[in-house]
Coordinates of C-alpha atoms and ligand atoms in Angstrom, one line a residue:
X1 CA -10.3 15.6 14.3
X2 CA -7.0 13.9 15.1
X3 CA -6.0 10.5 13.7
X4 CA -3.0 8.4 13.6
X5 CA -1.3 5.7 11.5
X6 CA 0.7 3.5 13.7
X7 CA 2.8 1.0 11.8
X8 CA 5.1 -1.4 13.7
X9 CA 8.5 -1.1 12.0
X10 CA 9.1 -4.8 12.0
X11 CA 8.7 -5.2 8.3
X12 CA 8.0 -3.5 5.0
X13 CA 4.6 -1.9 4.3
X14 CA 2.2 -4.0 2.2
X15 CA -0.8 -2.7 0.3
X16 CA -3.2 -3.4 3.3
X17 CA -1.1 -1.0 5.4
X18 CA -1.1 1.7 2.8
X19 CA -4.8 1.3 2.4
X20 CA -5.3 1.8 6.2
X21 CA -3.0 4.8 6.1
X22 CA -4.7 6.3 3.1
X23 CA -8.2 5.9 4.4
X24 CA -7.2 7.4 7.8
X25 CA -5.4 10.2 6.0
X26 CA -8.2 11.0 3.6
X27 CA -10.7 11.0 6.5
X28 CA -8.6 13.4 8.5
X29 CA -7.9 15.8 5.6
X30 CA -11.6 15.8 4.5
X31 CA -12.4 17.1 8.0
X32 CA -9.4 19.5 8.1
X33 CA -8.0 17.4 10.9
X34 CA -4.4 16.6 11.9
X35 CA -2.6 13.3 11.0
X36 CA 0.0 11.7 13.2
X37 CA 2.5 9.1 12.1
X38 CA 3.5 7.0 15.1
X39 CA 6.0 4.1 15.0
X40 CA 5.0 1.3 17.3
X41 CA 8.6 0.2 18.0
X42 CA 8.4 -1.0 21.6
X43 CA 9.7 -4.4 20.5
X44 CA 13.2 -3.2 19.9
X45 CA 14.4 -6.7 19.0
X46 CA 12.2 -6.9 15.9
X47 CA 12.0 -3.2 15.0
X48 CA 14.6 -1.8 12.6
X49 CA 15.5 1.7 11.4
X50 CA 15.6 0.4 7.9
X51 CA 11.8 -0.4 8.1
X52 CA 11.2 3.1 9.6
X53 CA 13.0 4.7 6.6
X54 CA 11.2 2.5 4.1
X55 CA 7.8 3.2 5.7
X56 CA 8.5 7.0 5.5
X57 CA 9.6 6.6 1.8
X58 CA 6.5 4.6 0.9
X59 CA 4.1 7.1 2.5
X60 CA 5.9 10.0 0.8
X61 CA 5.7 8.0 -2.5
X62 CA 1.9 7.9 -2.3
X63 CA 1.8 11.5 -1.2
X64 CA 0.5 11.0 2.3
X65 CA 1.8 13.7 4.6
X66 CA 1.6 14.0 8.4
X67 CA 1.6 16.9 10.9
X68 CA 3.6 15.1 13.6
X69 CA 5.6 11.9 13.9
X70 CA 7.3 10.1 16.8
X71 CA 8.6 6.7 17.9
X72 CA 7.2 4.9 20.9
X73 CA 10.7 4.0 22.0
X74 CA 11.1 7.7 22.9
X75 CA 8.3 7.4 25.5
X76 CA 9.2 4.5 27.8
X77 CA 9.2 6.7 30.9
X78 CA 5.6 7.6 30.3
X79 CA 4.6 4.0 29.7
X80 CA 6.4 2.9 33.0
X81 CA 4.5 5.6 34.9
X82 CA 1.1 4.5 33.6
X83 CA 2.0 0.9 34.0
X84 CA 2.9 1.4 37.7
X85 CA -0.3 3.3 38.3
X86 CA -2.4 0.5 36.8
X87 CA -0.5 -2.1 38.9
X88 CA -1.2 0.0 42.0
X89 CA -4.9 0.2 41.2
X90 CA -5.1 -3.5 40.7
X91 CA -5.7 -3.4 36.9
X92 CA -2.5 -5.2 36.0
X93 CA -1.4 -8.5 37.6
X94 CA 1.8 -10.5 37.6
X95 CA 2.1 -13.9 35.9
X96 CA 4.9 -16.5 35.7
X97 CA 3.9 -19.1 33.1
X98 CA 6.5 -19.8 30.5
X99 CA 5.4 -19.6 26.8
X100 CA 5.6 -23.4 26.7
X101 CA 3.3 -23.8 29.6
X102 CA 0.8 -21.3 28.1
X103 CA 0.9 -23.2 24.9
X104 CA 0.1 -26.5 26.6
X105 CA -2.8 -24.9 28.5
X106 CA -4.2 -23.5 25.2
X107 CA -3.9 -26.9 23.5
X108 CA -5.7 -28.7 26.4
X109 CA -8.6 -26.1 26.3
X110 CA -9.0 -26.6 22.6
X111 CA -9.0 -30.4 23.0
X112 CA -11.8 -30.0 25.5
X113 CA -13.7 -27.8 23.1
X114 CA -13.2 -24.7 25.3
X115 CA -12.2 -21.3 23.9
X116 CA -8.4 -20.8 24.5
X117 CA -8.8 -18.0 27.0
X118 CA -6.2 -17.4 29.7
X119 CA -7.5 -19.1 32.9
X120 CA -6.2 -16.4 35.2
X121 CA -4.5 -18.9 37.4
X122 CA -1.8 -16.4 38.2
X123 CA -4.4 -14.4 40.2
X124 CA -4.5 -17.2 42.7
X125 CA -0.8 -17.7 43.3
X126 CA 0.2 -17.5 46.9
X127 CA 3.1 -15.3 48.1
X128 CA 5.1 -18.5 48.6
X129 CA 4.5 -19.7 45.1
X130 CA 5.5 -16.4 43.6
X131 CA 8.7 -16.3 45.7
X132 CA 9.6 -19.8 44.6
X133 CA 9.0 -18.9 40.9
X134 CA 11.3 -15.9 41.4
X135 CA 13.9 -18.1 43.0
X136 CA 13.8 -20.5 40.1
X137 CA 14.9 -17.5 38.0
X138 CA 11.5 -17.0 36.3
X139 CA 10.9 -13.4 35.3
X140 CA 7.3 -12.1 35.7
X141 CA 5.2 -11.0 32.8
X142 CA 2.0 -8.8 33.2
X143 CA -1.6 -8.9 32.1
X144 CA -4.3 -6.3 32.2
X145 CA -7.4 -7.6 34.1
X146 CA -10.5 -7.3 31.9
X147 CA -13.8 -6.7 33.6
X148 CA -15.2 -10.2 33.1
X149 CA -18.9 -9.3 33.3
X150 CA -18.8 -6.6 30.7
X151 CA -20.2 -6.4 27.2
X152 CA -18.0 -3.8 25.4
X153 CA -20.0 -1.8 23.0
X154 CA -19.1 0.8 20.4
X155 CA -20.7 2.4 17.4
X156 CA -18.2 1.5 14.7
X157 CA -18.1 3.9 11.7
X158 CA -17.8 1.0 9.3
X159 CA -19.1 -2.1 11.1
X160 CA -22.1 -0.5 12.8
X161 CA -23.1 -1.3 16.4
X162 CA -20.7 -3.8 18.0
X163 CA -21.2 -5.7 21.3
X164 CA -18.5 -8.1 22.4
X165 CA -18.4 -9.9 25.8
X166 CA -15.0 -9.6 27.5
X167 CA -15.4 -13.3 28.4
X168 CA -14.4 -14.1 24.8
X169 CA -11.1 -12.5 25.2
X170 CA -7.9 -13.3 27.2
X171 CA -6.6 -10.8 29.6
X172 CA -4.1 -9.1 27.3
X173 CA -0.3 -9.3 28.0
X174 CA 0.9 -5.7 28.4
X175 CA 4.5 -6.4 29.4
X176 CA 6.6 -9.4 28.5
X177 CA 9.0 -11.2 30.8
X178 CA 11.9 -9.4 29.0
X179 CA 10.4 -6.1 30.1
X180 CA 9.2 -5.2 26.6
X181 CA 5.8 -3.5 26.4
X182 CA 3.5 -5.1 23.9
X183 CA 1.6 -2.8 21.6
X184 CA -1.5 -3.0 23.8
X185 CA -0.8 -0.4 26.6
X186 CA 1.6 2.1 24.9
X187 CA -0.9 2.4 22.0
X188 CA -3.7 3.4 24.5
X189 CA -1.5 5.8 26.4
X190 CA -0.4 7.6 23.2
X191 CA -3.9 7.7 21.8
X192 CA -5.0 9.4 25.1
X193 CA -2.0 11.7 25.5
X194 CA -2.2 12.9 21.9
X195 CA -5.9 13.4 22.0
X196 CA -6.6 11.0 19.1
X197 CA -10.3 11.3 18.2
X198 CA -10.7 8.6 15.6
X199 CA -8.9 5.2 15.2
X200 CA -9.2 3.7 11.8
X201 CA -7.6 0.2 11.4
X202 CA -8.1 -3.3 10.1
X203 CA -10.8 -5.5 11.5
X204 CA -8.2 -7.9 12.8
X205 CA -7.8 -5.4 15.6
X206 CA -11.4 -5.8 16.9
X207 CA -10.3 -8.0 19.8
X208 CA -7.6 -5.5 20.7
X209 CA -10.3 -2.7 20.6
X210 CA -12.4 -4.6 23.2
X211 CA -9.4 -4.8 25.5
X212 CA -8.2 -1.3 24.8
X213 CA -11.6 0.2 25.5
X214 CA -11.4 -1.4 29.0
X215 CA -7.9 0.0 29.5
X216 CA -9.1 3.4 28.4
X217 CA -11.9 3.1 31.0
X218 CA -9.4 2.1 33.7
X219 CA -7.5 5.2 32.8
X220 CA -10.7 7.2 33.3
X221 CA -10.9 8.6 29.8
X222 CA -13.4 8.5 27.0
X223 CA -12.9 6.1 24.1
X224 CA -12.3 7.6 20.7
X225 CA -14.4 6.8 17.7
X226 CA -13.5 3.5 16.0
X227 CA -13.7 2.4 12.4
X228 CA -12.6 -1.1 11.5
X229 CA -11.8 -1.8 7.8
X230 CA -12.5 -5.1 6.3
X231 CA -9.3 -6.9 5.3
X232 CA -8.1 -7.3 1.8
X233 CA -8.3 -10.6 0.1
X234 CA -6.1 -11.4 -2.8
X235 CA -7.5 -13.3 -5.8
X236 CA -4.0 -14.3 -6.8
X237 CA -2.8 -17.4 -5.0
X238 CA 0.8 -16.3 -5.2
X239 CA 0.1 -13.1 -3.4
X240 CA -2.3 -14.4 -0.8
X241 CA 0.3 -17.0 0.3
X242 CA 2.8 -14.3 0.9
X243 CA 2.8 -13.1 4.5
X244 CA 0.9 -9.8 4.7
X245 CA -0.1 -9.8 1.0
X246 CA 1.6 -7.6 -1.5
X247 CA 4.7 -5.6 -0.5
X248 CA 4.8 -2.0 -1.7
X249 CA 8.3 -2.6 -3.0
X250 CA 6.8 -5.0 -5.5
X251 CA 4.2 -2.5 -6.5
X252 CA 7.0 0.0 -7.2
X253 CA 9.0 -2.6 -9.1
X254 CA 6.0 -3.3 -11.3
X255 CA 6.0 0.4 -12.2
X256 CA 2.5 1.1 -10.8
X257 CA 2.1 4.9 -10.5
X258 CA 1.4 6.1 -7.0
X259 CA -1.8 7.8 -8.2
X260 CA -3.0 4.5 -9.6
X261 CA -2.4 2.7 -6.3
X262 CA -4.2 5.3 -4.2
X263 CA -7.0 5.7 -6.7
X264 CA -7.6 2.0 -6.5
X265 CA -7.2 1.6 -2.7
X266 CA -9.2 4.6 -1.9
X267 CA -12.3 3.3 -3.5
X268 CA -11.9 -0.5 -3.1
X269 CA -14.7 -1.9 -1.0
X270 CA -16.8 1.3 -1.3
X271 CA -19.9 2.2 -3.1
X272 CA -18.0 4.6 -5.4
X273 CA -16.7 3.4 -8.8
X274 CA -13.0 2.8 -9.2
X275 CA -11.4 5.3 -11.5
X276 CA -8.3 7.3 -11.8
X277 CA -8.3 10.5 -9.8
X278 CA -6.2 13.4 -10.9
X279 CA -4.7 14.1 -7.5
X280 CA -5.0 13.5 -3.8
X281 CA -7.4 16.5 -3.3
X282 CA -9.9 14.8 -5.6
X283 CA -9.7 11.7 -3.4
X284 CA -10.2 13.8 -0.3
X285 CA -13.1 15.6 -1.8
X286 CA -14.9 12.4 -2.6
X287 CA -14.2 10.7 0.7
X288 CA -17.0 9.4 2.9
X289 CA -16.3 6.8 5.6
X290 CA -20.0 5.7 5.3
X291 CA -19.3 4.4 1.8
X292 CA -17.0 1.6 3.1
X293 CA -18.6 -1.8 3.2
X294 CA -18.1 -4.1 6.1
X295 CA -17.9 -7.1 3.7
X296 CA -14.6 -8.6 2.7
X297 CA -12.7 -6.8 0.0
X298 CA -11.0 -8.3 -3.1
X299 CA -7.7 -6.9 -4.3
X300 CA -6.9 -7.6 -7.9
X301 CA -3.5 -6.9 -9.3
X302 CA -4.7 -7.1 -12.9
X303 CA -7.2 -4.4 -12.2
X304 CA -4.4 -2.3 -10.8
X305 CA -2.4 -2.8 -14.1
X306 CA -5.5 -1.8 -16.2
X307 CA -6.0 1.3 -14.1
X308 CA -2.3 2.2 -14.5
X309 CA -2.7 2.6 -18.3
X310 CA -5.7 4.8 -17.6
X311 CA -3.7 6.8 -15.1
X312 CA -0.9 7.4 -17.7
X313 CA -3.4 8.4 -20.3
X314 CA -4.7 11.1 -18.1
X315 CA -1.3 12.4 -16.9
X316 CA -0.5 16.0 -18.0
X317 CA 2.9 16.8 -19.3
X318 CA 3.8 18.9 -16.3
X319 CA 3.3 15.9 -14.0
X320 CA 5.9 13.9 -15.9
X321 CA 8.2 16.6 -17.2
X322 CA 11.0 15.8 -14.7
X323 CA 10.8 12.1 -15.3
X324 CA 10.9 12.7 -19.1
X325 CA 13.9 14.9 -18.7
X326 CA 15.7 12.1 -16.9
X327 CA 15.3 9.9 -20.0
X328 CA 16.1 12.8 -22.3
X329 CA 12.6 13.2 -23.7
X330 CA 11.8 16.9 -24.0
X331 CA 8.8 16.9 -26.2
X332 CA 5.3 17.4 -24.8
X333 CA 3.8 16.4 -28.1
X334 CA 5.5 13.1 -27.8
X335 CA 4.2 12.6 -24.3
X336 CA 0.6 13.4 -25.3
X337 CA 1.0 10.9 -28.2
X338 CA 2.7 8.1 -26.4
X339 CA 0.8 8.2 -23.1
X340 CA -2.3 6.5 -24.6
X341 CA -0.1 3.7 -25.9
X342 CA 1.7 2.5 -22.8
X343 CA 1.0 0.5 -19.7
X344 CA 4.1 1.5 -17.8
X345 CA 6.2 4.7 -17.8
X346 CA 9.4 2.9 -18.9
X347 CA 7.8 2.2 -22.3
X348 CA 8.2 5.9 -23.1
X349 CA 11.9 5.5 -23.3
X350 CA 11.6 2.5 -25.6
X351 CA 9.3 4.4 -28.0
X352 CA 11.4 7.5 -27.9
X353 CA 14.4 5.4 -28.8
X354 CA 12.6 3.7 -31.6
X355 CA 11.7 7.2 -33.0
X356 CA 15.0 8.9 -32.4
X357 CA 17.8 6.4 -32.4
X358 CA 19.2 3.7 -34.6
X359 CA 17.0 0.7 -34.8
X360 CA 17.4 -2.7 -36.4
X361 CA 14.7 -2.7 -39.2
X362 CA 13.1 -6.0 -40.0
X363 CA 13.0 -6.9 -43.7
X364 CA 10.0 -8.6 -45.2
X365 CA 9.9 -7.8 -48.8
X366 CA 12.9 -5.8 -50.2
X367 CA 11.2 -4.9 -53.5
X368 CA 8.3 -3.3 -51.7
X369 CA 10.6 -1.3 -49.5
X370 CA 12.5 -0.1 -52.6
X371 CA 9.3 1.1 -54.1
X372 CA 8.2 2.7 -50.8
X373 CA 11.5 4.7 -50.7
X374 CA 11.0 6.0 -54.2
X375 CA 7.5 7.2 -53.7
X376 CA 7.8 8.6 -50.1
X377 CA 6.0 12.0 -50.2
X378 CA 8.2 15.0 -50.2
X379 CA 8.4 17.5 -47.3
X380 CA 8.1 17.1 -43.6
X381 CA 6.0 14.2 -42.3
X382 CA 2.5 14.9 -41.0
X383 CA -0.3 12.7 -39.9
X384 CA -1.5 12.3 -43.6
X385 CA 1.8 11.2 -44.9
X386 CA 1.2 7.5 -44.3
X387 CA -2.1 7.3 -46.2
X388 CA -0.7 9.3 -49.1
X389 CA 2.4 7.1 -49.1
X390 CA 0.4 3.9 -49.1
X391 CA -1.7 5.1 -52.0
X392 CA 1.4 6.0 -53.9
X393 CA 2.9 2.5 -53.3
X394 CA -0.3 0.7 -54.3
X395 CA -0.3 2.6 -57.6
X396 CA 3.0 0.8 -58.4
X397 CA 2.5 -2.6 -56.7
X398 CA -0.7 -4.5 -56.0
X399 CA -0.4 -5.4 -52.4
X400 CA -3.0 -5.5 -49.5
X401 CA -3.0 -2.3 -47.5
X402 CA -2.9 -4.4 -44.3
X403 CA 0.3 -6.2 -45.4
X404 CA 1.8 -3.0 -46.5
X405 CA 1.2 -1.3 -43.2
X406 CA 2.9 -4.3 -41.4
X407 CA 5.9 -4.2 -43.7
X408 CA 6.4 -0.5 -43.2
X409 CA 6.0 -0.8 -39.5
X410 CA 8.6 -3.6 -39.3
X411 CA 11.0 -1.6 -41.5
X412 CA 10.6 1.6 -39.6
X413 CA 10.2 0.4 -36.0
X414 CA 11.6 -3.1 -36.0
X415 CA 8.5 -4.3 -34.2
X416 CA 5.2 -5.8 -35.2
X417 CA 3.0 -3.8 -32.8
X418 CA 2.9 -0.4 -31.3
X419 CA 1.3 3.0 -31.5
X420 CA -0.5 4.3 -34.6
X421 CA 2.1 4.3 -37.4
X422 CA 0.8 7.5 -39.1
X423 CA 1.6 9.4 -35.9
X424 CA 4.9 7.6 -35.3
X425 CA 6.1 8.8 -38.8
X426 CA 5.8 12.3 -37.6
X427 CA 8.2 11.7 -34.7
X428 CA 10.6 9.5 -36.7
X429 CA 10.8 12.2 -39.3
X430 CA 11.5 12.0 -43.0
X431 CA 15.3 11.9 -42.7
X432 CA 15.3 8.8 -40.5
X433 CA 12.6 7.2 -42.5
X434 CA 14.8 7.5 -45.6
X435 CA 17.8 6.2 -43.7
X436 CA 16.0 3.2 -42.3
X437 CA 14.5 2.2 -45.6
X438 CA 17.8 2.5 -47.3
X439 CA 19.3 0.3 -44.7
X440 CA 16.6 -2.3 -45.5
X441 CA 17.1 -1.9 -49.2
X442 CA 20.9 -2.3 -48.9
X443 CA 20.7 -5.5 -46.7
Ligands
LIG1 N1 1.2 -1.1 15.4 C1 -0.2 -1.7 15.1 C2 -0.2 -2.4 13.8 O1 0.7 -2.2 13.0 C3 -1.1 -0.5 15.1 C4 -2.5 -0.9 15.1 C5 -3.4 0.3 15.5 O2 -3.7 1.1 14.6 O3 -3.7 0.5 16.6 O4 -1.0 -3.3 13.6

């Protein structure tokens, strides 16, 4: 098996792209196949190296690897060769309409209730008409001539049996008037030259598949297997209005862990439950293309956030050791304690600081804090210290346990909420507890 992910580097990746890449990659790896990363950058006016770099970084970030990568811009000679062959064989024809003229044609068709399919008028131009267009300074553009009486059929691995009449589709433009190849032809040439066996992509490409199968036939080759994924829909208005949905940069900024994102995207729209997977291998092992539904798929950012807490809760110390080192946290005990109490990794630093650095205690009732200081159990703090301590305080002063807990929490952490106080005391340590209470007492 040989598959490819073929982004156009004309923008940043969004979650829909990562989902396609991931599903394609998991499918390949589950079959011990090879995975190709191809940059569809024939449109050099819109393509940018900054997008190529960012796509590479994003794929690496989610741990998707590839066996080979290349840019289409390196293969223009090959595209020219095949293009000329198809022209010679009569599969490609020259057109002269301007974009404006095409637009007017389309609008008129729609007005008359006709499908906006290209009318092939360029096929009937006389030599004289062509020459006069050229003289006017018009540059030709080129279309692939679909076989009009065909029903293109394929057995889609997700959508099932598909039959589409070519009469529903315009002859695709393969080369623009500025000489730029559209995605249509180079994609087919590369898929053939690199022996791609499976093409997994969004269902928005179904009309392209119809045209591309015909180009493949014109090139006397066998079509690969296709799988068209249903598109993602965003239940958040703000996201769905953004072009392309949710940008991966935003996901990173929201501190979603890569394993959270892939665990979510790998199972979204499948018959499997969505849960956190420990690593990519576990996703590969549970992959089955047949589990993907052809119905539309809802993406929920709040579900991703929830899953992120679960991902952190499961994360072993060795997986975060380096990141913890960067924020000068070197205790595995602390990680195993705090990981169940956070939604984002950056909260580790906050709680480490609360435990180990100076904080601003919040005073509630000075008298109680004075008493608490006097009866603080001797010796190092352990997980029982708090209950012993509360008992001792309540022997001296009659106060509700719940209120007492809150006062101690505020005095020792400066915040109202947080991880279990009994465990926090262990990490704060007796010396700091005394210092903090004294600070409150002396205020
Ligand atoms: N460059 C195309 C895109 O980004 C690739 C589609 C395909 O997989 O063939 O939509």
